Amino acid sequence: MSLKTCITCLLAVLGITCFHASASETDTRDAYPCDGANYALYSAERPPLLPMPRSIAWKDRSSALATVTIQTPQQTADPAQMKHILAELNAYLKAHEIKTAPSGAYPIRFTLIPEWPKSMENREQPPALGDDSYRMSITPQGIDIQAVNTRGFYYGLQTLKQLILRRGGKTTVAHCSIEDWGAFPIRGAMNDIGRNYMPMDMLYGIIDKMAALKLNTYHFHCTENEGWRLESKLYPSLTEAKNMTRFPGKHYTQEEFRRFVEYCRVRNIMVIPEMDMPGHSASLRRAFGISAMNDPRMTRILTDLIKELCSLVPAETMPYIHIGTDEAHGKEEQVDNATLTAYFRTVEKCGRKPVRWHPGLAPKGYKGAVQQLWTERTLKRCWPAPGGEYIDSIETYLNHIDPFTVASTMYFRRICPFPQSKGLGMILCSWPDLPMNASEEHLTHNQFYSGIAFVSEPMWNPPFPRVEGDPMKDSHMQYHANLPAREDPMLAKFAAYENRVLAIRDRFFRNTPFHYVRQAQIPWKIIGPFPHEGNVDRIFPPENILRTGNIEPQYEHNGKTWAWHPQTYTGATVIFKQYCDFPTPFNGQKPGARAAQNSTYYAYTCIHSPKAQKVPFWIGAHTWATSDWRNGPVSVPGKWYHSNPRFWINGKEIPPPAWKKPGNNGAMIDENYHFRAPVSIDLKKGWNLIFIKSPNNPDTRRWMFTFVPVQWDPQHPGCNIREYPGLEYSIDPAASSPDEKQQHPATKTTNK
């Protein structure tokens, strides 16, 4: 299928309305496929890259690869990393049916250079990790990768892997010139493996994906109230099953930890281990039968544990030690200034830099720790100390963010928005506090992989300039919850980025829980808010469409004229009220402002199907945080959500799921759309009208809806989610397809 028939228009503003793909265009190769519909958007001479290099000059040519020879420096400062680079490269070439031999026709040359040219001088250097820059040239004569160390070689390799494509039995590499380096010294992610244990094999898989996307820091949060997960030779009772309330006895041995740190190191990833103190310490207290963290015995134990941890890995490999200090709420978790000072000084005496959460505890007057920010920027007490170093983790907790909101938040959110302090970068956090039925739910219930994919470019090569001035006046906050409206030119930028992410998803995240499909082409018209005065079932005039089949341009209600909003909203998920009252188009784009209370919105879009068929849909009226049950009663029988939103297709109501587990308790099972089976819906040939009613009530902490068709793989739940082929979207199908006007149930609409 040609590019023109693969993508038509995203409606007038984008120039792309609707994504087309035939059922036969699904990926065909098990390893690194490049034949699917998303890769069809790109030529072999300009393949999709993620993250995009700082500087790239395409030559619009490519070379066929059959045999190669690999040339490396005789000596490097890091032989172990160079050995891994060669192993990773050789495995990749073999998967693409390229043979390596000393007499290979096409050379791949790794060259160490003593210093960088002037063009690459004015860039930020990672102070703890060293220079991650590289330069690459690909011509008919071969591939040259230059760097001042093997770190640069490794990142050059990751880009090279994306430049190599195999299609139709032929492998090629695109010609280009690249100069590249990372924007931030810390580009990281974390999983809460203290509460819910994750086997080491899963962690290795996470590290592989992070490394491929040029992330360079893994936050190893291994202690919590529910369990202390890192072996101690000094205090072996810490990891005994009786002292853990989840995954009892599951922990990491010291040897496993050493191997993990080395596995990360050769892949350019630094491990920041966290032993949280004095809060989040119930398992620690259980192990010793000590009731108060201010007990001198506990202070001695913790300083011993810090020293023991530092003895496992050299300071040059593990330069930071995180000691938590957040949420010390209970009386048993309170400590005095001398105890706090002992924590921080012990880390420093071990030759490491302490990291703490902010807000969190610190000794009086002490400013030597890196502050890792959490919670929200609307609270000035949560801002970093002026002049201090900080890691940005605010507004990015994956356990709180809807799978489709992840994309807009990560792309548009400008990292380190506090210019009065020194931002080192970002760590993307996943805190699924609730219990799990299995460790796999870290990834099947939380959008970790799509999160690191969408944030990879902002961390490495930010698409927008940094925030200057007041971080509360950052204009990009308006896109943190929802995609730009169709009239906003920012939507085109996002759509281009989304296309690249989806191509990389198809190729490098196969058989992986990646909870995302294309959404920049989905338009919505919205009307409201109609005040329902506490009666969420109150009927308002837009519901006449269910009786007449017509969408009117405006409605009269209580002496007032209500019209559809002039904006055309975009996305698979539309959020009226975000948690913590982040800016949305429905609260005036004001941080901390609430959307209309006790009100109802209506929304519609139209989907064109080339034939009558059953199509799976992700449908949701709420995305529950995987960390808590704050949002009112869950899994209410007979309702999509306790505020009773409703969904119709062609005037026929779509019933809610038969929930498997009622009530706010225990592990999640089917509460969120992305980890329950999609709803099978009958689409008729031609245009189908989707109509949504979305009320809120006082318990609605998050007010939203999700509606999107998906391809899914029931044999691998949560994996291989893809765009459903052949469907089109429009808010005015009469204008989009005049010859099919009579097939649409709302042909009398005058909305344009």
Short mmCIF file of C-alpha atoms in Angstrom, two decimals, residues 192-193 195-199 202 229 246-248 250 432 434-446 513 626 666-669 675:
data_model
loop_
_atom_site.label_atom_id
_atom_site.label_comp_id
_atom_site.label_asym_id
_atom_site.label_seq_id
_atom_site.Cartn_x
_atom_site.Cartn_y
_atom_site.Cartn_z
CA ASP A 192 8.78 0.35 43.36
CA ILE A 193 10.35 -3.06 43.96
CA ARG A 195 6.44 -3.00 47.99
CA ASN A 196 6.06 -5.50 45.16
CA TYR A 197 9.10 -7.60 44.26
CA MET A 198 10.22 -7.84 40.64
CA PRO A 199 12.43 -10.78 39.56
CA MET A 202 12.32 -8.56 34.55
CA ARG A 229 14.56 -6.51 49.43
CA ARG A 246 4.14 -9.02 50.37
CA PHE A 247 6.14 -11.50 48.30
CA PRO A 248 7.52 -12.87 51.59
CA LYS A 250 11.67 -12.43 47.92
CA PRO A 432 1.99 0.92 42.10
CA LEU A 434 -1.42 -1.56 45.84
CA PRO A 435 -0.74 -5.28 46.24
CA MET A 436 -0.17 -7.36 43.10
CA ASN A 437 -1.25 -10.82 42.11
CA ALA A 438 2.04 -11.29 40.23
CA SER A 439 5.21 -9.27 39.56
CA GLU A 440 4.24 -8.98 35.89
CA GLU A 441 1.58 -6.45 36.90
CA HIS A 442 4.38 -3.91 37.34
CA LEU A 443 4.30 -3.75 33.54
CA THR A 444 0.85 -4.99 32.51
CA HIS A 445 -1.01 -2.66 34.89
CA ASN A 446 1.32 0.35 34.57
CA PRO A 513 3.19 -4.41 27.46
CA THR A 626 -2.54 1.76 40.76
CA GLY A 666 -6.82 -5.79 47.33
CA ALA A 667 -5.04 -6.17 44.02
CA MET A 668 -6.46 -4.77 40.80
CA ILE A 669 -8.00 -7.20 38.32
CA PHE A 675 -5.66 -4.49 31.47
#
